[in-house]
Amino acid sequence: MIQKFRWRFIIISILSLALVLFVSIGSLVYTNFSQAKNESNRVLSVLVNNNGQLTPERTRGAFDRQKTLITQDFLLGRFNPESVYQYRYISVLVDPNQKITVLNNQKIFNVSQTQIKQISQKVANGKKKRGVITIEDNLYEYQIKNTPAGEKILAFLNTSLIYEKSWMLLRLATLLGCAALIFFAIILIIVSKYAIKPIANVYNKQKQFITNAGHELKTPLAIISANTEMQEMMGNESEWTKSTKEQTQRLTELINNLIALARMNETETLTLGKVDFSEILEKTTQSFASVIKNKQLQYQVNIQKEIQVMAEEKSLTELTNILLDNAQKYCDPNGKISVKLSTSNWNKMATLTVANSYAEGKDVDYRNFFERFYREDESHNNNKKTGGFGIGLSMAKELVNVFKGKISVNYKDGQIMFVVSLHLAK
């Protein structure tokens, strides 16, 4: 239990940090990419508004016109006119006859004029005013502006260089984020031992107290039971002695269950091996046959032979006893109890289904059935002969978890069904 709590704490903490890192890094990278996109849009706007030229002297007016927008755009940064020489671009002027009259390719390398003319003609004849194309393994964003004279100004900006900073930031942030997460996980694994130590101490003391108190209570209960039986042997049997014996037996059962529950975590150290599930279940069903017959209940058993599962024999026997005992306790009068054990080839599991008639189970919330001390009858009427303590099903779930299996409960056709799935032995 303590180790499960510890690892759950570690996993939740790591996932929380991972979420924080993801949001932080994602926001940073998104902002950086947005800044790069905004930067390319501004440069293209300056190019088409200044006849394809990009110099501090020629662009000062254009930057001044954008000053209000840039100043307000705090998160995406401000554009510095002094940095215009860092950009690589192509500018083309196309006359009304779709003939290229001016071509400026002095700011690029390894792109021929023929290639530029072909691309320019294709872009000029297209319907888009903005877009992205690839030239010599570089991404170029382009923008087109129509002049009053019917000419077209085409500006192509190499954005690979602009976005490379953003991609580098993404790679670096991802690497540092993963490293920070791993470092945090290592530190957390080490520190968590000391962080949960007070909880572990309290939990262990609580278990020890329950065990010690249980053993101490057994002695007076045994004496009370023996004295009551002696009174009956002396001819003093009455409804009072019978009630005393019933309540003594009930209290003894409760103490035994509490001790078993306190020791339940010791089952985590069990060595799982190959166990004949079919044989164990047959013995259990036979042991309950007389009890079920005396209650005049229908009893249907269907057990597939020679099913081997990974479990521990005594614990698996205890699991089947809990489920059968629960079924016979809460089955409706003149109802039916059915037990079925089969295998499934597709998931390599053995499935045990224990069902009993339960007419009032339609509107019951079954989500808490495996919680400790939970009982569906909220009044906890201890006068009911079949009344339990809400411990058995919790123990069943703990045992199934130790076997690395699954247990569930559902209601169908007037029956409550407990389904246990365990891994088949190889």
Tab-separated table of C-alpha atoms in Angstrom:
chain	number	residue	atom	x	y	z
A	1	MET	CA	0.000	0.000	0.000
A	2	ILE	CA	2.742	2.440	0.964
A	3	GLN	CA	4.754	1.665	-2.163
A	4	LYS	CA	1.661	2.086	-4.327
A	5	PHE	CA	0.983	5.432	-2.677
A	6	ARG	CA	4.605	6.458	-3.175
A	7	TRP	CA	4.660	5.601	-6.876
A	8	ARG	CA	1.287	7.212	-7.408
A	9	PHE	CA	2.650	10.375	-5.791
A	10	ILE	CA	5.750	10.226	-8.010
A	11	ILE	CA	3.764	9.675	-11.209
A	12	ILE	CA	1.270	12.450	-10.459
A	13	SER	CA	4.105	14.869	-9.618
A	14	ILE	CA	6.015	14.022	-12.796
A	15	LEU	CA	2.891	14.340	-14.937
A	16	SER	CA	2.089	17.688	-13.308
A	17	LEU	CA	5.577	18.987	-14.048
A	18	ALA	CA	5.386	17.608	-17.587
A	19	LEU	CA	2.128	19.507	-18.101
A	20	VAL	CA	3.650	22.732	-16.762
A	21	LEU	CA	6.729	22.312	-18.984
A	22	PHE	CA	4.582	21.500	-22.001
A	23	VAL	CA	2.434	24.604	-21.527
A	24	SER	CA	5.447	26.842	-20.801
A	25	ILE	CA	7.585	25.552	-23.667
A	26	GLY	CA	4.591	25.492	-25.993
A	27	SER	CA	3.743	29.100	-25.176
A	28	LEU	CA	7.353	30.195	-25.624
A	29	VAL	CA	7.760	28.410	-28.959
A	30	TYR	CA	4.366	29.569	-30.205
A	31	THR	CA	5.240	33.165	-29.342
A	32	ASN	CA	8.597	32.827	-31.080
A	33	PHE	CA	7.069	31.373	-34.245
A	34	SER	CA	4.419	34.103	-34.195
A	35	GLN	CA	7.169	36.684	-33.916
A	36	ALA	CA	8.969	35.134	-36.896
A	37	LYS	CA	5.757	35.136	-38.926
A	38	ASN	CA	5.062	38.748	-37.998
A	39	GLU	CA	8.608	39.678	-38.939
A	40	SER	CA	8.340	38.107	-42.400
A	41	ASN	CA	4.994	39.821	-43.001
A	42	ARG	CA	6.482	43.218	-42.124
A	43	VAL	CA	9.485	42.745	-44.382
A	44	LEU	CA	7.307	41.673	-47.317
A	45	SER	CA	5.011	44.627	-46.705
A	46	VAL	CA	7.974	46.994	-46.780
A	47	LEU	CA	9.315	45.415	-49.975
A	48	VAL	CA	6.103	45.716	-51.993
A	49	ASN	CA	5.457	49.243	-50.705
A	50	ASN	CA	8.963	50.459	-51.629
A	51	ASN	CA	9.375	49.097	-55.141
A	52	GLY	CA	11.202	45.977	-54.004
A	53	GLN	CA	13.893	47.892	-52.108
A	54	LEU	CA	14.882	47.223	-48.503
A	55	THR	CA	17.326	49.778	-47.080
A	56	PRO	CA	17.091	51.886	-43.928
A	57	GLU	CA	16.798	55.071	-45.985
A	58	ARG	CA	14.110	53.757	-48.316
A	59	THR	CA	12.102	52.012	-45.619
A	60	ARG	CA	12.053	54.642	-42.865
A	61	GLY	CA	8.672	55.981	-43.947
A	62	ALA	CA	7.174	52.509	-44.108
A	63	PHE	CA	8.390	51.686	-40.611
A	64	ASP	CA	6.993	54.963	-39.311
A	65	ARG	CA	3.568	54.066	-40.714
A	66	GLN	CA	3.710	50.759	-38.819
A	67	LYS	CA	4.961	52.328	-35.622
A	68	THR	CA	1.620	52.291	-33.805
A	69	LEU	CA	0.971	48.655	-34.697
A	70	ILE	CA	4.471	47.590	-33.723
A	71	THR	CA	4.380	49.482	-30.445
A	72	GLN	CA	1.099	47.859	-29.469
A	73	ASP	CA	2.312	44.401	-30.468
A	74	PHE	CA	4.284	43.926	-27.249
A	75	LEU	CA	4.500	40.134	-27.185
A	76	LEU	CA	5.680	39.791	-30.782
A	77	GLY	CA	8.447	42.360	-30.433
A	78	ARG	CA	9.494	45.432	-32.398
A	79	PHE	CA	11.059	45.525	-35.821
A	80	ASN	CA	14.441	47.269	-35.965
A	81	PRO	CA	15.081	49.122	-39.269
A	82	GLU	CA	18.842	48.749	-38.750
A	83	SER	CA	18.560	44.999	-39.277
A	84	VAL	CA	17.328	45.180	-42.881
A	85	TYR	CA	20.634	43.942	-44.286
A	86	GLN	CA	20.203	40.499	-42.747
A	87	TYR	CA	17.320	39.495	-45.019
A	88	ARG	CA	17.624	37.524	-48.260
A	89	TYR	CA	14.987	38.451	-50.828
A	90	ILE	CA	14.084	38.753	-54.501
A	91	SER	CA	12.012	41.574	-55.981
A	92	VAL	CA	10.458	41.518	-59.441
A	93	LEU	CA	8.457	44.102	-61.425
A	94	VAL	CA	6.028	42.701	-64.006
A	95	ASP	CA	4.452	45.058	-66.578
A	96	PRO	CA	0.816	44.842	-67.762
A	97	ASN	CA	1.953	42.540	-70.593
A	98	GLN	CA	3.282	40.022	-68.038
A	99	LYS	CA	6.838	40.875	-69.002
A	100	ILE	CA	9.525	41.163	-66.333
A	101	THR	CA	11.037	44.641	-66.573
A	102	VAL	CA	13.020	44.834	-63.333
A	103	LEU	CA	14.634	41.967	-61.453
A	104	ASN	CA	16.602	42.358	-58.213
A	105	ASN	CA	18.382	39.169	-57.145
A	106	GLN	CA	21.484	40.679	-55.571
A	107	LYS	CA	20.465	39.603	-52.047
A	108	ILE	CA	20.411	35.864	-52.755
A	109	PHE	CA	22.836	33.142	-53.739
A	110	ASN	CA	22.622	30.079	-55.992
A	111	VAL	CA	19.342	30.991	-57.732
A	112	SER	CA	19.593	31.747	-61.464
A	113	GLN	CA	17.715	34.522	-63.240
A	114	THR	CA	16.025	31.968	-65.477
A	115	GLN	CA	14.691	30.147	-62.451
A	116	ILE	CA	13.502	33.407	-60.896
A	117	LYS	CA	11.695	34.430	-64.106
A	118	GLN	CA	9.901	31.085	-64.350
A	119	ILE	CA	8.754	31.258	-60.751
A	120	SER	CA	7.748	34.918	-61.086
A	121	GLN	CA	5.642	34.228	-64.200
A	122	LYS	CA	3.903	31.351	-62.419
A	123	VAL	CA	3.184	33.419	-59.307
A	124	ALA	CA	2.095	36.510	-61.283
A	125	ASN	CA	-0.404	34.458	-63.297
A	126	GLY	CA	-1.837	32.857	-60.185
A	127	LYS	CA	-4.788	33.997	-58.111
A	128	LYS	CA	-3.048	34.214	-54.745
A	129	LYS	CA	-1.621	37.479	-53.447
A	130	ARG	CA	0.419	35.735	-50.757
A	131	GLY	CA	1.912	32.282	-50.486
A	132	VAL	CA	4.898	30.027	-49.899
A	133	ILE	CA	7.164	28.333	-52.441
A	134	THR	CA	10.379	26.326	-52.301
A	135	ILE	CA	13.481	27.473	-54.160
A	136	GLU	CA	16.686	25.426	-53.872
A	137	ASP	CA	15.607	23.777	-50.595
A	138	ASN	CA	14.745	27.159	-49.075
A	139	LEU	CA	11.285	28.369	-48.167
A	140	TYR	CA	10.290	31.707	-49.675
A	141	GLU	CA	7.182	33.632	-48.741
A	142	TYR	CA	5.922	35.946	-51.439
A	143	GLN	CA	3.563	38.901	-51.675
A	144	ILE	CA	2.100	40.639	-54.723
A	145	LYS	CA	1.000	44.263	-55.020
A	146	ASN	CA	-0.713	45.861	-58.005
A	147	THR	CA	0.402	49.391	-58.905
A	148	PRO	CA	-1.861	52.136	-60.342
A	149	ALA	CA	-0.030	51.719	-63.652
A	150	GLY	CA	-1.178	48.107	-63.949
A	151	GLU	CA	2.183	46.682	-62.983
A	152	LYS	CA	2.797	44.019	-60.350
A	153	ILE	CA	5.467	44.123	-57.685
A	154	LEU	CA	6.514	40.647	-56.537
A	155	ALA	CA	8.560	40.250	-53.364
A	156	PHE	CA	10.082	36.885	-52.355
A	157	LEU	CA	11.564	36.619	-48.863
A	158	ASN	CA	13.742	33.714	-47.721
A	159	THR	CA	11.994	32.709	-44.479
A	160	SER	CA	14.078	29.584	-43.829
A	161	LEU	CA	16.673	31.759	-42.116
A	162	ILE	CA	14.030	33.588	-40.091
A	163	TYR	CA	12.288	30.421	-38.894
A	164	GLU	CA	15.549	28.587	-38.238
A	165	LYS	CA	15.893	30.489	-34.957
A	166	SER	CA	12.447	29.331	-33.912
A	167	TRP	CA	13.178	25.714	-34.835
A	168	MET	CA	16.431	25.885	-32.922
A	169	LEU	CA	14.581	27.242	-29.896
A	170	LEU	CA	12.048	24.393	-30.176
A	171	ARG	CA	14.779	21.749	-30.284
A	172	LEU	CA	16.699	23.319	-27.416
A	173	ALA	CA	13.604	23.844	-25.258
A	174	THR	CA	12.456	20.256	-25.856
A	175	LEU	CA	15.880	18.895	-24.958
A	176	LEU	CA	16.147	21.000	-21.804
A	177	GLY	CA	12.551	20.193	-20.838
A	178	CYS	CA	13.153	16.442	-21.131
A	179	ALA	CA	16.414	16.749	-19.203
A	180	ALA	CA	14.680	18.752	-16.463
A	181	LEU	CA	11.882	16.185	-16.290
A	182	ILE	CA	14.336	13.288	-15.953
A	183	PHE	CA	16.365	15.149	-13.341
A	184	PHE	CA	13.208	15.996	-11.399
A	185	ALA	CA	12.046	12.369	-11.573
A	186	ILE	CA	15.355	11.095	-10.180
A	187	ILE	CA	15.320	13.624	-7.344
A	188	LEU	CA	11.665	12.877	-6.617
A	189	ILE	CA	12.255	9.119	-6.472
A	190	ILE	CA	15.041	9.655	-3.948
A	191	VAL	CA	13.257	12.278	-1.845
A	192	SER	CA	9.870	10.523	-1.884
A	193	LYS	CA	11.195	7.814	0.429
A	194	TYR	CA	11.699	10.414	3.132
A	195	ALA	CA	8.585	12.418	2.256
A	196	ILE	CA	6.193	9.519	2.870
A	197	LYS	CA	8.113	8.079	5.821
A	198	PRO	CA	5.816	9.711	8.453
A	199	ILE	CA	2.764	8.369	6.612
A	200	ALA	CA	4.332	4.913	6.417
A	201	ASN	CA	5.102	4.963	10.138
A	202	VAL	CA	1.535	5.924	11.047
A	203	TYR	CA	0.134	3.313	8.694
A	204	ASN	CA	2.370	0.553	10.089
A	205	LYS	CA	1.528	1.527	13.672
A	206	GLN	CA	-2.156	1.425	12.801
A	207	LYS	CA	-1.798	-2.071	11.369
A	208	GLN	CA	0.186	-3.186	14.398
A	209	PHE	CA	-2.436	-1.744	16.739
A	210	ILE	CA	-5.263	-3.555	14.952
A	211	THR	CA	-3.335	-6.831	15.047
A	212	ASN	CA	-2.406	-6.503	18.726
A	213	ALA	CA	-5.869	-5.331	19.777
A	214	GLY	CA	-7.440	-8.164	17.812
A	215	HIS	CA	-5.357	-10.777	19.573
A	216	GLU	CA	-6.066	-9.186	22.955
A	217	LEU	CA	-9.817	-9.197	22.273
A	218	LYS	CA	-9.854	-12.827	21.217
A	219	THR	CA	-9.105	-14.056	24.751
A	220	PRO	CA	-12.081	-12.425	26.538
A	221	LEU	CA	-14.342	-13.362	23.636
A	222	ALA	CA	-13.257	-16.977	23.922
A	223	ILE	CA	-13.967	-16.889	27.669
A	224	ILE	CA	-17.405	-15.316	27.111
A	225	SER	CA	-18.218	-17.947	24.503
A	226	ALA	CA	-17.034	-20.790	26.764
A	227	ASN	CA	-18.995	-19.472	29.757
A	228	THR	CA	-22.128	-19.158	27.647
A	229	GLU	CA	-21.790	-22.717	26.390
A	230	MET	CA	-21.281	-23.893	29.982
A	231	GLN	CA	-24.465	-22.122	31.035
A	232	GLU	CA	-26.357	-23.900	28.270
A	233	MET	CA	-24.886	-27.279	29.273
A	234	MET	CA	-26.138	-26.651	32.817
A	235	GLY	CA	-29.660	-26.266	31.483
A	236	ASN	CA	-29.780	-22.485	31.397
A	237	GLU	CA	-30.162	-22.156	27.625
A	238	SER	CA	-32.372	-19.235	26.641
A	239	GLU	CA	-32.803	-16.609	23.967
A	240	TRP	CA	-30.303	-14.467	25.880
A	241	THR	CA	-27.544	-17.074	25.811
A	242	LYS	CA	-28.272	-17.734	22.145
A	243	SER	CA	-28.033	-14.000	21.400
A	244	THR	CA	-24.775	-13.780	23.356
A	245	LYS	CA	-23.280	-16.630	21.315
A	246	GLU	CA	-24.385	-15.054	18.030
A	247	GLN	CA	-22.937	-11.661	18.884
A	248	THR	CA	-19.734	-13.231	20.215
A	249	GLN	CA	-19.352	-15.182	16.999
A	250	ARG	CA	-20.072	-12.047	14.994
A	251	LEU	CA	-17.506	-10.011	16.904
A	252	THR	CA	-14.927	-12.788	16.511
A	253	GLU	CA	-15.541	-12.788	12.767
A	254	LEU	CA	-15.122	-9.011	12.648
A	255	ILE	CA	-11.823	-9.197	14.550
A	256	ASN	CA	-10.525	-11.922	12.243
A	257	ASN	CA	-11.460	-9.837	9.209
A	258	LEU	CA	-9.766	-6.743	10.624
A	259	ILE	CA	-6.581	-8.691	11.311
A	260	ALA	CA	-6.687	-10.196	7.824
A	261	LEU	CA	-7.218	-6.753	6.324
A	262	ALA	CA	-4.331	-5.299	8.327
A	263	ARG	CA	-2.076	-8.062	7.029
A	264	MET	CA	-3.348	-7.778	3.495
A	265	ASN	CA	-0.331	-5.822	2.274
A	266	GLU	CA	1.880	-8.752	3.194
A	267	THR	CA	0.358	-10.554	0.206
A	268	GLU	CA	2.282	-8.171	-2.048
A	269	THR	CA	5.349	-10.324	-1.342
A	270	LEU	CA	3.613	-13.544	-2.424
A	271	THR	CA	5.356	-15.619	-5.039
A	272	LEU	CA	2.978	-16.203	-7.908
A	273	GLY	CA	3.079	-19.543	-9.638
A	274	LYS	CA	1.024	-21.945	-11.708
A	275	VAL	CA	-2.196	-22.830	-9.857
A	276	ASP	CA	-5.098	-25.059	-10.915
A	277	PHE	CA	-7.970	-22.579	-10.804
A	278	SER	CA	-10.521	-25.228	-11.809
A	279	GLU	CA	-9.634	-27.558	-8.936
A	280	ILE	CA	-9.696	-24.785	-6.325
A	281	LEU	CA	-13.055	-23.496	-7.539
A	282	GLU	CA	-14.559	-26.996	-7.556
A	283	LYS	CA	-13.589	-27.483	-3.907
A	284	THR	CA	-15.013	-24.095	-2.966
A	285	THR	CA	-18.316	-24.636	-4.770
A	286	GLN	CA	-18.691	-28.057	-3.123
A	287	SER	CA	-18.062	-26.586	0.339
A	288	PHE	CA	-20.880	-24.057	-0.175
A	289	ALA	CA	-23.316	-26.564	-1.671
A	290	SER	CA	-24.922	-27.565	1.638
A	291	VAL	CA	-25.323	-23.961	2.823
A	292	ILE	CA	-26.959	-22.931	-0.439
A	293	LYS	CA	-29.179	-26.028	-0.425
A	294	ASN	CA	-30.388	-25.282	3.103
A	295	LYS	CA	-31.422	-21.813	1.938
A	296	GLN	CA	-33.428	-23.429	-0.873
A	297	LEU	CA	-31.521	-21.543	-3.561
A	298	GLN	CA	-30.843	-22.705	-7.108
A	299	TYR	CA	-27.185	-23.525	-7.612
A	300	GLN	CA	-25.636	-23.677	-11.082
A	301	VAL	CA	-21.924	-24.444	-11.500
A	302	ASN	CA	-20.096	-24.515	-14.834
A	303	ILE	CA	-16.328	-24.979	-14.495
A	304	GLN	CA	-14.006	-25.552	-17.426
A	305	LYS	CA	-11.440	-28.199	-16.562
A	306	GLU	CA	-7.682	-27.752	-16.091
A	307	ILE	CA	-7.472	-23.978	-16.162
A	308	GLN	CA	-4.058	-22.910	-14.889
A	309	VAL	CA	-3.515	-19.318	-13.744
A	310	MET	CA	-0.714	-17.272	-12.200
A	311	ALA	CA	-1.652	-16.929	-8.522
A	312	GLU	CA	-0.999	-18.293	-5.029
A	313	GLU	CA	-3.060	-21.282	-3.920
A	314	LYS	CA	-4.192	-20.184	-0.443
A	315	SER	CA	-4.929	-16.632	-1.540
A	316	LEU	CA	-6.868	-17.828	-4.586
A	317	THR	CA	-8.906	-20.137	-2.341
A	318	GLU	CA	-9.640	-17.161	-0.074
A	319	LEU	CA	-10.753	-15.135	-3.100
A	320	THR	CA	-13.235	-17.783	-4.246
A	321	ASN	CA	-14.534	-18.193	-0.684
A	322	ILE	CA	-15.181	-14.453	-0.394
A	323	LEU	CA	-17.140	-14.312	-3.654
A	324	LEU	CA	-19.238	-17.433	-2.923
A	325	ASP	CA	-19.895	-16.317	0.649
A	326	ASN	CA	-21.000	-12.894	-0.576
A	327	ALA	CA	-23.311	-14.506	-3.149
A	328	GLN	CA	-25.050	-16.802	-0.652
A	329	LYS	CA	-25.427	-14.003	1.905
A	330	TYR	CA	-27.114	-11.513	-0.387
A	331	CYS	CA	-29.028	-13.764	-2.778
A	332	ASP	CA	-32.791	-13.189	-2.794
A	333	PRO	CA	-34.998	-15.875	-1.184
A	334	ASN	CA	-35.671	-18.713	-3.667
A	335	GLY	CA	-33.141	-17.031	-5.930
A	336	LYS	CA	-30.318	-18.409	-8.017
A	337	ILE	CA	-26.536	-18.510	-7.635
A	338	SER	CA	-24.419	-19.268	-10.696
A	339	VAL	CA	-20.678	-19.853	-10.926
A	340	LYS	CA	-18.845	-20.024	-14.241
A	341	LEU	CA	-15.145	-20.403	-15.037
A	342	SER	CA	-13.909	-20.218	-18.618
A	343	THR	CA	-10.971	-19.027	-20.697
A	344	SER	CA	-10.614	-16.471	-23.452
A	345	ASN	CA	-8.073	-17.138	-26.177
A	346	TRP	CA	-7.929	-13.572	-27.499
A	347	ASN	CA	-6.618	-12.027	-24.268
A	348	LYS	CA	-5.086	-15.095	-22.565
A	349	MET	CA	-7.239	-14.669	-19.452
A	350	ALA	CA	-9.295	-16.939	-17.223
A	351	THR	CA	-12.660	-15.436	-16.318
A	352	LEU	CA	-14.612	-16.298	-13.177
A	353	THR	CA	-18.191	-15.054	-12.946
A	354	VAL	CA	-20.147	-15.340	-9.693
A	355	ALA	CA	-23.744	-14.121	-9.941
A	356	ASN	CA	-26.719	-14.128	-7.600
A	357	SER	CA	-30.317	-12.932	-7.773
A	358	TYR	CA	-30.701	-9.410	-6.414
A	359	ALA	CA	-34.036	-7.826	-7.279
A	360	GLU	CA	-33.273	-4.511	-5.574
A	361	GLY	CA	-29.980	-3.995	-7.362
A	362	LYS	CA	-31.184	-1.978	-10.344
A	363	ASP	CA	-30.664	1.470	-8.827
A	364	VAL	CA	-27.631	0.614	-6.705
A	365	ASP	CA	-24.365	2.505	-7.218
A	366	TYR	CA	-21.761	-0.226	-7.644
A	367	ARG	CA	-18.740	2.050	-7.925
A	368	ASN	CA	-17.963	1.834	-4.196
A	369	PHE	CA	-18.536	-1.882	-3.676
A	370	PHE	CA	-14.821	-2.602	-3.323
A	371	GLU	CA	-14.156	0.206	-0.845
A	372	ARG	CA	-13.240	-0.846	2.669
A	373	PHE	CA	-16.153	-0.926	5.145
A	374	TYR	CA	-18.613	0.047	2.420
A	375	ARG	CA	-22.072	-1.472	2.687
A	376	GLU	CA	-24.969	-0.887	0.353
A	377	ASP	CA	-27.398	-0.735	3.301
A	378	GLU	CA	-26.410	2.630	4.723
A	379	SER	CA	-28.187	1.917	8.014
A	380	HIS	CA	-25.580	-0.772	8.813
A	381	ASN	CA	-28.258	-2.897	10.427
A	382	ASN	CA	-26.261	-5.301	12.535
A	383	ASN	CA	-29.329	-7.340	13.424
A	384	LYS	CA	-29.484	-8.814	9.958
A	385	LYS	CA	-28.185	-12.360	10.007
A	386	THR	CA	-26.582	-11.931	6.663
A	387	GLY	CA	-25.106	-8.553	7.470
A	388	GLY	CA	-21.447	-8.167	6.589
A	389	PHE	CA	-18.824	-5.661	7.562
A	390	GLY	CA	-17.903	-4.323	4.123
A	391	ILE	CA	-14.478	-5.975	4.307
A	392	GLY	CA	-14.729	-9.104	2.152
A	393	LEU	CA	-14.997	-7.462	-1.265
A	394	SER	CA	-12.185	-5.066	-0.386
A	395	MET	CA	-10.015	-8.076	0.443
A	396	ALA	CA	-11.067	-9.705	-2.831
A	397	LYS	CA	-9.946	-6.663	-4.790
A	398	GLU	CA	-6.598	-6.563	-2.960
A	399	LEU	CA	-6.011	-10.231	-3.775
A	400	VAL	CA	-6.890	-9.742	-7.444
A	401	ASN	CA	-4.481	-6.800	-7.600
A	402	VAL	CA	-1.734	-9.001	-6.157
A	403	PHE	CA	-2.475	-11.531	-8.904
A	404	LYS	CA	-2.237	-8.661	-11.422
A	405	GLY	CA	-5.774	-9.354	-12.579
A	406	LYS	CA	-9.028	-7.407	-12.767
A	407	ILE	CA	-12.284	-7.539	-10.824
A	408	SER	CA	-15.530	-5.770	-11.644
A	409	VAL	CA	-19.185	-5.782	-10.646
A	410	ASN	CA	-22.255	-5.141	-12.764
A	411	TYR	CA	-25.996	-5.713	-12.727
A	412	LYS	CA	-27.974	-7.394	-15.486
A	413	ASP	CA	-31.324	-9.188	-15.751
A	414	GLY	CA	-32.005	-9.069	-12.021
A	415	GLN	CA	-28.604	-10.477	-11.081
A	416	ILE	CA	-25.521	-8.914	-9.562
A	417	MET	CA	-22.378	-10.335	-11.158
A	418	PHE	CA	-18.792	-10.252	-9.952
A	419	VAL	CA	-16.289	-10.916	-12.730
A	420	VAL	CA	-12.653	-11.797	-12.021
A	421	SER	CA	-10.057	-12.045	-14.802
A	422	LEU	CA	-6.665	-13.641	-14.117
A	423	HIS	CA	-3.730	-14.279	-16.433
A	424	LEU	CA	-3.386	-17.823	-17.725
A	425	ALA	CA	-0.177	-19.614	-16.776
A	426	LYS	CA	2.192	-20.198	-19.669
